[in-house]
PDB file of C-alpha atoms in Angstrom:
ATOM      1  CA  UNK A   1      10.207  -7.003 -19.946  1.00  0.00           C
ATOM      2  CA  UNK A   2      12.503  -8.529 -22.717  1.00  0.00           C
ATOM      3  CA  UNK A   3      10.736  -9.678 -25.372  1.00  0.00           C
ATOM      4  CA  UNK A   4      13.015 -12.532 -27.403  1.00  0.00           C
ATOM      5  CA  UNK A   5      13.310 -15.682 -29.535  1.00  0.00           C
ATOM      6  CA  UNK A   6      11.742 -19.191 -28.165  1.00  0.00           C
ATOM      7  CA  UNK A   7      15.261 -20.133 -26.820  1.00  0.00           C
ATOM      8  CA  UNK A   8      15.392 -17.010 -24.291  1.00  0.00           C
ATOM      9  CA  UNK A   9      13.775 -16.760 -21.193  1.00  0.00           C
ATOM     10  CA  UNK A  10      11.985 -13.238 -20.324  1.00  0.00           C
ATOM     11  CA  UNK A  11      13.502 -11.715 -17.435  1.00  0.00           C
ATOM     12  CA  UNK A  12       9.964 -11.008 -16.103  1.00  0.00           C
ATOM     13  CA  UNK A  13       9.482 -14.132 -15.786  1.00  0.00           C
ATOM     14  CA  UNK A  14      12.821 -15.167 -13.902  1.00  0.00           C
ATOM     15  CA  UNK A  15      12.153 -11.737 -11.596  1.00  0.00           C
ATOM     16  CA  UNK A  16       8.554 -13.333 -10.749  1.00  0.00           C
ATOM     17  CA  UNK A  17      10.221 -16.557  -9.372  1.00  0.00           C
ATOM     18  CA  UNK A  18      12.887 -15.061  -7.648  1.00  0.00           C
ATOM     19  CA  UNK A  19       9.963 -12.907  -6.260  1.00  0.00           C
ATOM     20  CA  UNK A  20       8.481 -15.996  -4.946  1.00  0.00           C
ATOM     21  CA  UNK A  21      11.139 -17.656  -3.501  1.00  0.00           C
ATOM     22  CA  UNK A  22      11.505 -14.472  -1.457  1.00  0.00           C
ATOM     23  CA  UNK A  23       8.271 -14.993  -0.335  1.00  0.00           C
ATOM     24  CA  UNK A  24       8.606 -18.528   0.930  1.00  0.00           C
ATOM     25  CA  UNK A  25      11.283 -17.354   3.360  1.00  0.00           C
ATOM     26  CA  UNK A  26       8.362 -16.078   5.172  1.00  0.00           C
ATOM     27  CA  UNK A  27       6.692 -17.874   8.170  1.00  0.00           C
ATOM     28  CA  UNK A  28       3.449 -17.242   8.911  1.00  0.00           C
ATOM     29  CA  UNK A  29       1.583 -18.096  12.433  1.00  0.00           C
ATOM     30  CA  UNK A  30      -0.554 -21.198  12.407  1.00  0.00           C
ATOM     31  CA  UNK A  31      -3.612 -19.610  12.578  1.00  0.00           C
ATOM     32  CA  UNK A  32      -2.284 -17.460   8.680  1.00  0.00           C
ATOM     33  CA  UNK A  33      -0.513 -21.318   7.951  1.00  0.00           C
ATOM     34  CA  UNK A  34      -3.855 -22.511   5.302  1.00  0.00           C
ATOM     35  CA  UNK A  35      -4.302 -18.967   4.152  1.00  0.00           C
ATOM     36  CA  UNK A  36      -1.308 -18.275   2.941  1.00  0.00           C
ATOM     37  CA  UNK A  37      -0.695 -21.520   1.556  1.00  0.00           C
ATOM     38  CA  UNK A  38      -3.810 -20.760  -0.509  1.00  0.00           C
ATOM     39  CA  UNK A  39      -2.443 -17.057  -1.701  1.00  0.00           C
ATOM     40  CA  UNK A  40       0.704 -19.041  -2.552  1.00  0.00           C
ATOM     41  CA  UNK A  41      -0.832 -21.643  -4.954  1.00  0.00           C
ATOM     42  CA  UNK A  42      -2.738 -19.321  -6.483  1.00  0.00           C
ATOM     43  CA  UNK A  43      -0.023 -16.998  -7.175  1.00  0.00           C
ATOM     44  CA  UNK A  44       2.142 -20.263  -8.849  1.00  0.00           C
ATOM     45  CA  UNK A  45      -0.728 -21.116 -10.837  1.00  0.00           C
ATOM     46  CA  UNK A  46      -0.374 -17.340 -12.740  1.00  0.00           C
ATOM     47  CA  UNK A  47       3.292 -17.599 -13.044  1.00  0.00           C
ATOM     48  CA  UNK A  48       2.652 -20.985 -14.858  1.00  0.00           C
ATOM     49  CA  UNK A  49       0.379 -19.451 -16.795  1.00  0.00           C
ATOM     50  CA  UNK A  50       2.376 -16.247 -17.775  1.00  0.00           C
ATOM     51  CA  UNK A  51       5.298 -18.541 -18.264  1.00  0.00           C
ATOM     52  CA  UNK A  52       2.767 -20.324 -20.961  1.00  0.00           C
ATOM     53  CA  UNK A  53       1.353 -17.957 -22.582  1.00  0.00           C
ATOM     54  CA  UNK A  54       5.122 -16.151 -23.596  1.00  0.00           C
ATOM     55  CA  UNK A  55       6.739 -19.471 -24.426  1.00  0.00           C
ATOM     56  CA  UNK A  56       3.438 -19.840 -27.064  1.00  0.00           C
ATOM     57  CA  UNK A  57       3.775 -16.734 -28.185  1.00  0.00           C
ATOM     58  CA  UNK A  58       7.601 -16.838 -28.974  1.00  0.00           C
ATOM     59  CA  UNK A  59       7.654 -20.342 -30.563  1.00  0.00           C
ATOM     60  CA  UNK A  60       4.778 -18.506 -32.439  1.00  0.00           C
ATOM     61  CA  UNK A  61       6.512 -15.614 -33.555  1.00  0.00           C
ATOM     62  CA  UNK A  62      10.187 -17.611 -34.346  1.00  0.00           C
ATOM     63  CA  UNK A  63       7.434 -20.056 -36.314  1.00  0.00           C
ATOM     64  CA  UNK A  64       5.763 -17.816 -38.237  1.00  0.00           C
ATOM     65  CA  UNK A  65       8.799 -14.774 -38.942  1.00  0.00           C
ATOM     66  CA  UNK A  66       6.059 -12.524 -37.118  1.00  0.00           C
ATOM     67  CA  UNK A  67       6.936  -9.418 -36.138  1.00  0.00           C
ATOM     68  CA  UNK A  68       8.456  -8.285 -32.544  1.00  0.00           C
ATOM     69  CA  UNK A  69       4.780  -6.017 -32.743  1.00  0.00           C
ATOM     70  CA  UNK A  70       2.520  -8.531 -33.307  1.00  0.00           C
ATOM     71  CA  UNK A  71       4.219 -10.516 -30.021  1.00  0.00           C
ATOM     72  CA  UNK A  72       3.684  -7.719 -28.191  1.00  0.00           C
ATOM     73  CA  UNK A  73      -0.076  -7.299 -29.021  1.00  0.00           C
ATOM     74  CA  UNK A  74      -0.505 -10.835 -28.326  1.00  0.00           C
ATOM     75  CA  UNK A  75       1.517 -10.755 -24.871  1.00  0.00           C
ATOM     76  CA  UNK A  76      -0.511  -7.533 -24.189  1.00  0.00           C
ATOM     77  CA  UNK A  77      -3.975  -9.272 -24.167  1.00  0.00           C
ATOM     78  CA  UNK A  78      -2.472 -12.250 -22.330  1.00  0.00           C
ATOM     79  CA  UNK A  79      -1.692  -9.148 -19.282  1.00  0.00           C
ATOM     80  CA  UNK A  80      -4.809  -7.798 -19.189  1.00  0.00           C
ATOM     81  CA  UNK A  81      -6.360 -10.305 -18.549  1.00  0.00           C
ATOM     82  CA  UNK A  82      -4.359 -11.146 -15.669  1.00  0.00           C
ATOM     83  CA  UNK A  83      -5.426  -7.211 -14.029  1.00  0.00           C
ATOM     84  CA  UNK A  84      -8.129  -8.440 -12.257  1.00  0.00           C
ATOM     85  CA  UNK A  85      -6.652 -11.513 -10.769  1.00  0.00           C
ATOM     86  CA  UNK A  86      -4.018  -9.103  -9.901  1.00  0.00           C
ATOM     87  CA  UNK A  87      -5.664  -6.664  -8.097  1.00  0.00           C
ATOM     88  CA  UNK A  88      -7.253  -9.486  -5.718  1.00  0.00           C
ATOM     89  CA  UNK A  89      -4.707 -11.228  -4.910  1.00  0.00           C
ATOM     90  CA  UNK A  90      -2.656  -8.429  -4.001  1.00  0.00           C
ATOM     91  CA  UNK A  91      -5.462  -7.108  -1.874  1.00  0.00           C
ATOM     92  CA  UNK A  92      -5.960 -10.071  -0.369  1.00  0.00           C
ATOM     93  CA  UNK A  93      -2.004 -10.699   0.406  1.00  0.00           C
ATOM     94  CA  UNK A  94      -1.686  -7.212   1.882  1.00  0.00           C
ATOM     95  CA  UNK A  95      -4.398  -8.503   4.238  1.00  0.00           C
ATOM     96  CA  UNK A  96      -3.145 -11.966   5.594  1.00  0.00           C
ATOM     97  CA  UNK A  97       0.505 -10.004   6.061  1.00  0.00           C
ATOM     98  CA  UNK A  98      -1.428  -7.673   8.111  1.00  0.00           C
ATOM     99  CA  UNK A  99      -2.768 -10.138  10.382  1.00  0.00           C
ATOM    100  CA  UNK A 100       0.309 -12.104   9.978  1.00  0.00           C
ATOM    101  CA  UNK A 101       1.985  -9.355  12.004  1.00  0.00           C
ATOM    102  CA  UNK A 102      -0.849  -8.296  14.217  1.00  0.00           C
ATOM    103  CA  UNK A 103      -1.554 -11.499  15.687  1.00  0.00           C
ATOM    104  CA  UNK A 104       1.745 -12.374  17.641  1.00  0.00           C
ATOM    105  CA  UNK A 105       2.177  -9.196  18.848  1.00  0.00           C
ATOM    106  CA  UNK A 106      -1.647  -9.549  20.274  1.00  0.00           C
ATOM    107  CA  UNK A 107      -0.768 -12.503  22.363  1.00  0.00           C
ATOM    108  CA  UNK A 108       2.771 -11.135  23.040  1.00  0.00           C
ATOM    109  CA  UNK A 109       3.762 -12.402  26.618  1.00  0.00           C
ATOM    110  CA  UNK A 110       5.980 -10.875  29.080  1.00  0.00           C
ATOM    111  CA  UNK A 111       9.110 -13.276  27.977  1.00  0.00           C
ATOM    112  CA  UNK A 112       8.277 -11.796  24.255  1.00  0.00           C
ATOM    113  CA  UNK A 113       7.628  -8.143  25.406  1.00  0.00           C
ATOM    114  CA  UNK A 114       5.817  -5.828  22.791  1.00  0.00           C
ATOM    115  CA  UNK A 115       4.589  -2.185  22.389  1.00  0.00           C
ATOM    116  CA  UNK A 116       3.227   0.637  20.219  1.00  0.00           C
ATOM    117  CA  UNK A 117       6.656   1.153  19.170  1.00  0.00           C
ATOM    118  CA  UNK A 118       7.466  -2.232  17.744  1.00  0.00           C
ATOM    119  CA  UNK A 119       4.075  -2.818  16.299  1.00  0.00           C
ATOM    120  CA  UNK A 120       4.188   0.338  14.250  1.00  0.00           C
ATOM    121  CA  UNK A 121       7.802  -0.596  13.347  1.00  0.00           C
ATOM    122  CA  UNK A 122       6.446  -3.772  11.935  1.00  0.00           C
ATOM    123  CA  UNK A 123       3.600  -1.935   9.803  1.00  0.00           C
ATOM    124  CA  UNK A 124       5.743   0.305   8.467  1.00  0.00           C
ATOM    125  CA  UNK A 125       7.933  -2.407   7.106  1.00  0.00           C
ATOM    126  CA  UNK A 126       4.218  -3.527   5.506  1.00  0.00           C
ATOM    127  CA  UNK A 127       3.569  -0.610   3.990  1.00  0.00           C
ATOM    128  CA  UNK A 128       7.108  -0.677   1.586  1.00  0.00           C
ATOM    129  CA  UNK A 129       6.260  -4.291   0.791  1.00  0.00           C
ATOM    130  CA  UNK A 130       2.378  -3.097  -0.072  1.00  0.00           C
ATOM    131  CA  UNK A 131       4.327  -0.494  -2.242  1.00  0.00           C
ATOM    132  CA  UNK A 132       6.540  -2.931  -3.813  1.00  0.00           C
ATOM    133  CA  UNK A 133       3.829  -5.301  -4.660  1.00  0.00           C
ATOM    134  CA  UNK A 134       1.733  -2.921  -6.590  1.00  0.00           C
ATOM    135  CA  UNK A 135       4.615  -0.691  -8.654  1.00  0.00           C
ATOM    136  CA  UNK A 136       6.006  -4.276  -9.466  1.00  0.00           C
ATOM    137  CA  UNK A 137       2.788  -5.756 -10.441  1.00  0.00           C
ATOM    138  CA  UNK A 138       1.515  -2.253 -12.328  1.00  0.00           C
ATOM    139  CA  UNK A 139       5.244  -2.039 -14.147  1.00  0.00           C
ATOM    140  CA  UNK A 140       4.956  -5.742 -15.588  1.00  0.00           C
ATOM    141  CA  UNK A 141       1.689  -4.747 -17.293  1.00  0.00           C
ATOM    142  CA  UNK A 142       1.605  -3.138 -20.771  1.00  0.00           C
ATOM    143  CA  UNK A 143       0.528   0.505 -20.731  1.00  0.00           C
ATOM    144  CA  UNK A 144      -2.533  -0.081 -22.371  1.00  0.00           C
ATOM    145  CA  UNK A 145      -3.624  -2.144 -20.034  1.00  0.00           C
ATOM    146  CA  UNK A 146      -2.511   0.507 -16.706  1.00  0.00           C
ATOM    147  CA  UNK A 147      -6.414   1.846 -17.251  1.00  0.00           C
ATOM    148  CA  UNK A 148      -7.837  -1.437 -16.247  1.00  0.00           C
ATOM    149  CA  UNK A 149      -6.508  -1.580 -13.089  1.00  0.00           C
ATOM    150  CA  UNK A 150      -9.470  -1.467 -10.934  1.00  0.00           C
ATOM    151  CA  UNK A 151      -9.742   1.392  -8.401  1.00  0.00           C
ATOM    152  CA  UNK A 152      -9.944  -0.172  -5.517  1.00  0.00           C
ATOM    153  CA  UNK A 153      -6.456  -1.291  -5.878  1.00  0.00           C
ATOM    154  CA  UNK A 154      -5.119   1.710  -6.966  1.00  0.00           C
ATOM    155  CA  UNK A 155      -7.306   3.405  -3.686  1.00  0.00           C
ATOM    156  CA  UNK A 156      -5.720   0.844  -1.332  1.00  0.00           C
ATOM    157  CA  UNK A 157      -2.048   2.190  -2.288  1.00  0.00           C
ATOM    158  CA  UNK A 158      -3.258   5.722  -1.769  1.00  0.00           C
ATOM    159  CA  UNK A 159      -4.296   4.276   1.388  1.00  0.00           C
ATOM    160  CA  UNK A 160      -1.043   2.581   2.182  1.00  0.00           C
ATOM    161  CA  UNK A 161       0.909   5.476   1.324  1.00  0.00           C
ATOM    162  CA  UNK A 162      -1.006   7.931   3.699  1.00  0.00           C
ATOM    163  CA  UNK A 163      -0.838   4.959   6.219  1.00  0.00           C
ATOM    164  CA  UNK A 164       2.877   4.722   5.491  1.00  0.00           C
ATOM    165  CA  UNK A 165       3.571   8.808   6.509  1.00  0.00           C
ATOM    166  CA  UNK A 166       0.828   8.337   9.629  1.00  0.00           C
ATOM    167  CA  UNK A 167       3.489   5.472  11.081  1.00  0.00           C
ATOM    168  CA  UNK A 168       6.636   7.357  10.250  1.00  0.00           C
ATOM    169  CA  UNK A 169       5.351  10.353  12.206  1.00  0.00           C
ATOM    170  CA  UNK A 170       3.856   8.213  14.844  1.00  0.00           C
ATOM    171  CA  UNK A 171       6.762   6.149  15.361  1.00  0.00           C
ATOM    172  CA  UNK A 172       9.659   9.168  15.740  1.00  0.00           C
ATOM    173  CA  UNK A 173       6.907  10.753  18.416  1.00  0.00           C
ATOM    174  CA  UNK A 174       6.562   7.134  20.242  1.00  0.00           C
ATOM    175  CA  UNK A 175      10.387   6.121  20.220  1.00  0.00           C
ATOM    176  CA  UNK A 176      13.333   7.924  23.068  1.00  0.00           C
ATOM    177  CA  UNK A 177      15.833   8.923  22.178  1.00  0.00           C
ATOM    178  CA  UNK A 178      17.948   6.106  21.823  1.00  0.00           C
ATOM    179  CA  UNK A 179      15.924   3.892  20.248  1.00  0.00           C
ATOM    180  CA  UNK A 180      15.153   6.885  17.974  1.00  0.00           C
ATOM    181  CA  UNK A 181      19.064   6.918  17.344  1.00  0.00           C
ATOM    182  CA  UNK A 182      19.275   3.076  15.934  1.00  0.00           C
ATOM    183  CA  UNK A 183      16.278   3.148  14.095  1.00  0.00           C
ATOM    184  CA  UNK A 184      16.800   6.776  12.406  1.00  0.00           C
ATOM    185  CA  UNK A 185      18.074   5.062   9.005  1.00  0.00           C
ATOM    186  CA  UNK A 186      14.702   3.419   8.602  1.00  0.00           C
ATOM    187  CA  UNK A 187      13.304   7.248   7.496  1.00  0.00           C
ATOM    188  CA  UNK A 188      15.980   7.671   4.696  1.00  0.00           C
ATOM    189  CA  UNK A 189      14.978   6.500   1.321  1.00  0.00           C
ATOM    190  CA  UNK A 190      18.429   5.553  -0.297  1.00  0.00           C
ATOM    191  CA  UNK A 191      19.983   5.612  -3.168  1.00  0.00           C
ATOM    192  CA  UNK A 192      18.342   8.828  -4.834  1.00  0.00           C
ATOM    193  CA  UNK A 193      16.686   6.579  -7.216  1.00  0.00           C
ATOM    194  CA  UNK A 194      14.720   5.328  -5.141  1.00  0.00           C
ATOM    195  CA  UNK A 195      13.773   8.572  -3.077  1.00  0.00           C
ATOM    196  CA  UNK A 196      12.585   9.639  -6.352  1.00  0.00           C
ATOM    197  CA  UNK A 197      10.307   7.067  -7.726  1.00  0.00           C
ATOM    198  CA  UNK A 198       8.666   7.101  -4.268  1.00  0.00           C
ATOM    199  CA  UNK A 199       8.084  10.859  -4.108  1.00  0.00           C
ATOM    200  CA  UNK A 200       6.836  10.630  -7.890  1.00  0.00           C
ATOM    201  CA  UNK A 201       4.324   7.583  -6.490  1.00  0.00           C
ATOM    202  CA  UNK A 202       2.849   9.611  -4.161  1.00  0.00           C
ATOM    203  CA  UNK A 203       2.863  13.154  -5.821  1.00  0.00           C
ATOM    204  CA  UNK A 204       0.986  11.735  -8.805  1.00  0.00           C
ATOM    205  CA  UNK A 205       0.159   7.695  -9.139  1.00  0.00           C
ATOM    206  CA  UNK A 206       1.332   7.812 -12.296  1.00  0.00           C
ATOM    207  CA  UNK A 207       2.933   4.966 -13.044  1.00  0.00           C
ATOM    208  CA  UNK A 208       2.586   5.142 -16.933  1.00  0.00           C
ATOM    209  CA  UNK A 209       4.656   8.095 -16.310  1.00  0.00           C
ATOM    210  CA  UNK A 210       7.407   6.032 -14.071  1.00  0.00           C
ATOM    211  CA  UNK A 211       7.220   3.577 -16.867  1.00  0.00           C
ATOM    212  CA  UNK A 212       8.121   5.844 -19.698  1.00  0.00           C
ATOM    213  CA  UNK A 213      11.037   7.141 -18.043  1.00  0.00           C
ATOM    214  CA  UNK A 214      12.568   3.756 -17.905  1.00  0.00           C
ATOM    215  CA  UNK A 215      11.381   2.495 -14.327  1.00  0.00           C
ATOM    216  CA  UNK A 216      11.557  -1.307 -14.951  1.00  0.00           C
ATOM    217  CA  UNK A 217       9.661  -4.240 -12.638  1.00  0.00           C
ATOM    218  CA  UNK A 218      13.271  -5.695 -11.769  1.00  0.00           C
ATOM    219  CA  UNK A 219      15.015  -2.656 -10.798  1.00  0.00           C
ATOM    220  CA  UNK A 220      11.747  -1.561  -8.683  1.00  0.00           C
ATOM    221  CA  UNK A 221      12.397  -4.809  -6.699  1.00  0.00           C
ATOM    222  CA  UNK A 222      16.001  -4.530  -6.354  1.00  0.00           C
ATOM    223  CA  UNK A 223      15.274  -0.797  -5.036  1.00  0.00           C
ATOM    224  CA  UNK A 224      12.640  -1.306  -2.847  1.00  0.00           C
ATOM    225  CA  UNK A 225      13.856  -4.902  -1.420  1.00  0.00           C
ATOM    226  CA  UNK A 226      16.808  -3.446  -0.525  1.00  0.00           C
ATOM    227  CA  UNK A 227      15.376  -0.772   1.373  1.00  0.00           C
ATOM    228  CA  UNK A 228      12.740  -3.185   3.357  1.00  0.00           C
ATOM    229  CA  UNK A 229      16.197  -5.243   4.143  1.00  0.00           C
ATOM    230  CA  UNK A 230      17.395  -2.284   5.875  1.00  0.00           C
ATOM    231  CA  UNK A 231      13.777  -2.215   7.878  1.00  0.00           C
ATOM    232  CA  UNK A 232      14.740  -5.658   8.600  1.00  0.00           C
ATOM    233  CA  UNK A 233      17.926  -5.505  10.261  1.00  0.00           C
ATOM    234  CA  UNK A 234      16.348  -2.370  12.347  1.00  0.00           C
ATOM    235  CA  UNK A 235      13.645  -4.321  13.564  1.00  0.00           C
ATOM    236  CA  UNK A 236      15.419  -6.647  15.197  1.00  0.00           C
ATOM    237  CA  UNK A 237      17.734  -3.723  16.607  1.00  0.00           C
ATOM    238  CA  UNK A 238      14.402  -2.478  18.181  1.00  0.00           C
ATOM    239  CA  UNK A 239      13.519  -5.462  19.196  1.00  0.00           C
ATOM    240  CA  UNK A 240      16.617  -6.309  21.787  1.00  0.00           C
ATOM    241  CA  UNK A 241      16.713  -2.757  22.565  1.00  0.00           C
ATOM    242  CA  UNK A 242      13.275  -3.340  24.047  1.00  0.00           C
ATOM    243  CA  UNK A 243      14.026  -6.884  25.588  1.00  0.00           C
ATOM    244  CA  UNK A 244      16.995  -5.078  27.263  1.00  0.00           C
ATOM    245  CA  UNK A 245      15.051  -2.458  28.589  1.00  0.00           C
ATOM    246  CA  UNK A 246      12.468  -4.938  29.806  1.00  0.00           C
ATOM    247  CA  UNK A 247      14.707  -7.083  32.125  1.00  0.00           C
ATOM    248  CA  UNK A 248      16.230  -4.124  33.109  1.00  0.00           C
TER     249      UNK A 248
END
């Protein structure tokens, strides 16, 4: 986070929107439509509010001759007490994406043909956005405020991540060789950086640590977007390999 004068914009604050656009480019089934149009507002009524609370506190600070400190302090009280809301709403995100994905390939028909293999595909993708969410979320806060993360959200990434090696291990058993063959990028973490922060994730959950050593919010996104891109592109690889080998 960049903490400047009144006439600067944070670049938290312009990585949170460009967050949310990303996420209206998804399009959820009608029975997730009301749901996720609920998660949504929600979610623009805290960036209004963070957006708030820093312009105050800069027009404050440029006001007043205060110190970059005492910002700080103030900006850290204004994040912690955004934790909790936090926590549920990325819970409760991670679920409706869940059953976002679930439910079409539950009433998959022959024309749309779906199996193991392209539902675990799908989860997998899941589980890097469920990883992105939280380091994202957990970076933006101020380390003093990293302890108030409640532990069910920090036991629901432990969670995802186990998840996350179950599908990788499920899906390179499930898929033949060929299909094995275009999707065998999806299992390479790329560039280094990246391999690295997520090995460090699930060796320790220390993202104070991850923090100290420079990991910003904006460059976590960048990373790990580009990464869940790849998934992208893969998925729909898998997906006309398996149409093809369904009219075959």
């Amino acid at each position: 986070m960049v903490v400047g004068s009144a006439g600067r914009t944070p670049t938290f604050v312009d990585t949170l929107h460009k967050a949310r656009k990303r996420v209206d480019s998804c399009r959820p089934g009608p029975a997730q439509v009301d749901a996720v149009a609920g998660a949504r507002a929600t979610c623009d009524g805290m960036l209004e509010r963070v957006k708030a609370a820093l312009e105050r506190i800069f027009l404050d600070a440029d006001a007043s001759g205060a110190k970059a400190a005492d910002a700080n302090a103030r900006l850290q009280a204004v994040a912690s007490e955004s934790v909790a809301n936090f926590a549920a709403i990325f819970l409760e995100y991670n679920a409706l994406c869940e059953r976002s994905i679930l439910k079409p390939i539950e009433t998959a028909s022959a024309r749309a043909p779906s199996t193991e293999l392209s539902r675990d595909f799908a989860l997998l993708k899941n589980t890097y956005g469920v990883e992105r969410a939280f380091l994202c979320g957990a970076l933006a806060l101020p380390t003093e405020a990293l302890s108030a993360v409640p532990p069910h959200a920090s036991s629901a990434l432990v969670v995802n991540l186990q998840r996350q090696r179950a599908l990788i291990e499920r899906i390179q058993t499930l898929s033949p060789p060929r299909a094995l063959e275009l999707i065998g990028a999806a299992f390479e973490l790329t560039p280094p950086e990246l391999r690295d922060v997520h090995n460090e994730l699930q060796r320790s959950l220390d993202v104070a640590a991850l923090k100290s050593g420079g990991l910003r919010a904006a460059r976590w996104f960048e990373l790990m977007t580009a990464h869940i891109d790849k998934l992208e592109a893969l998925q729909e690889l898998l997906h006309n390999f398996e149409v093809a080998k369904a009219v075959a």
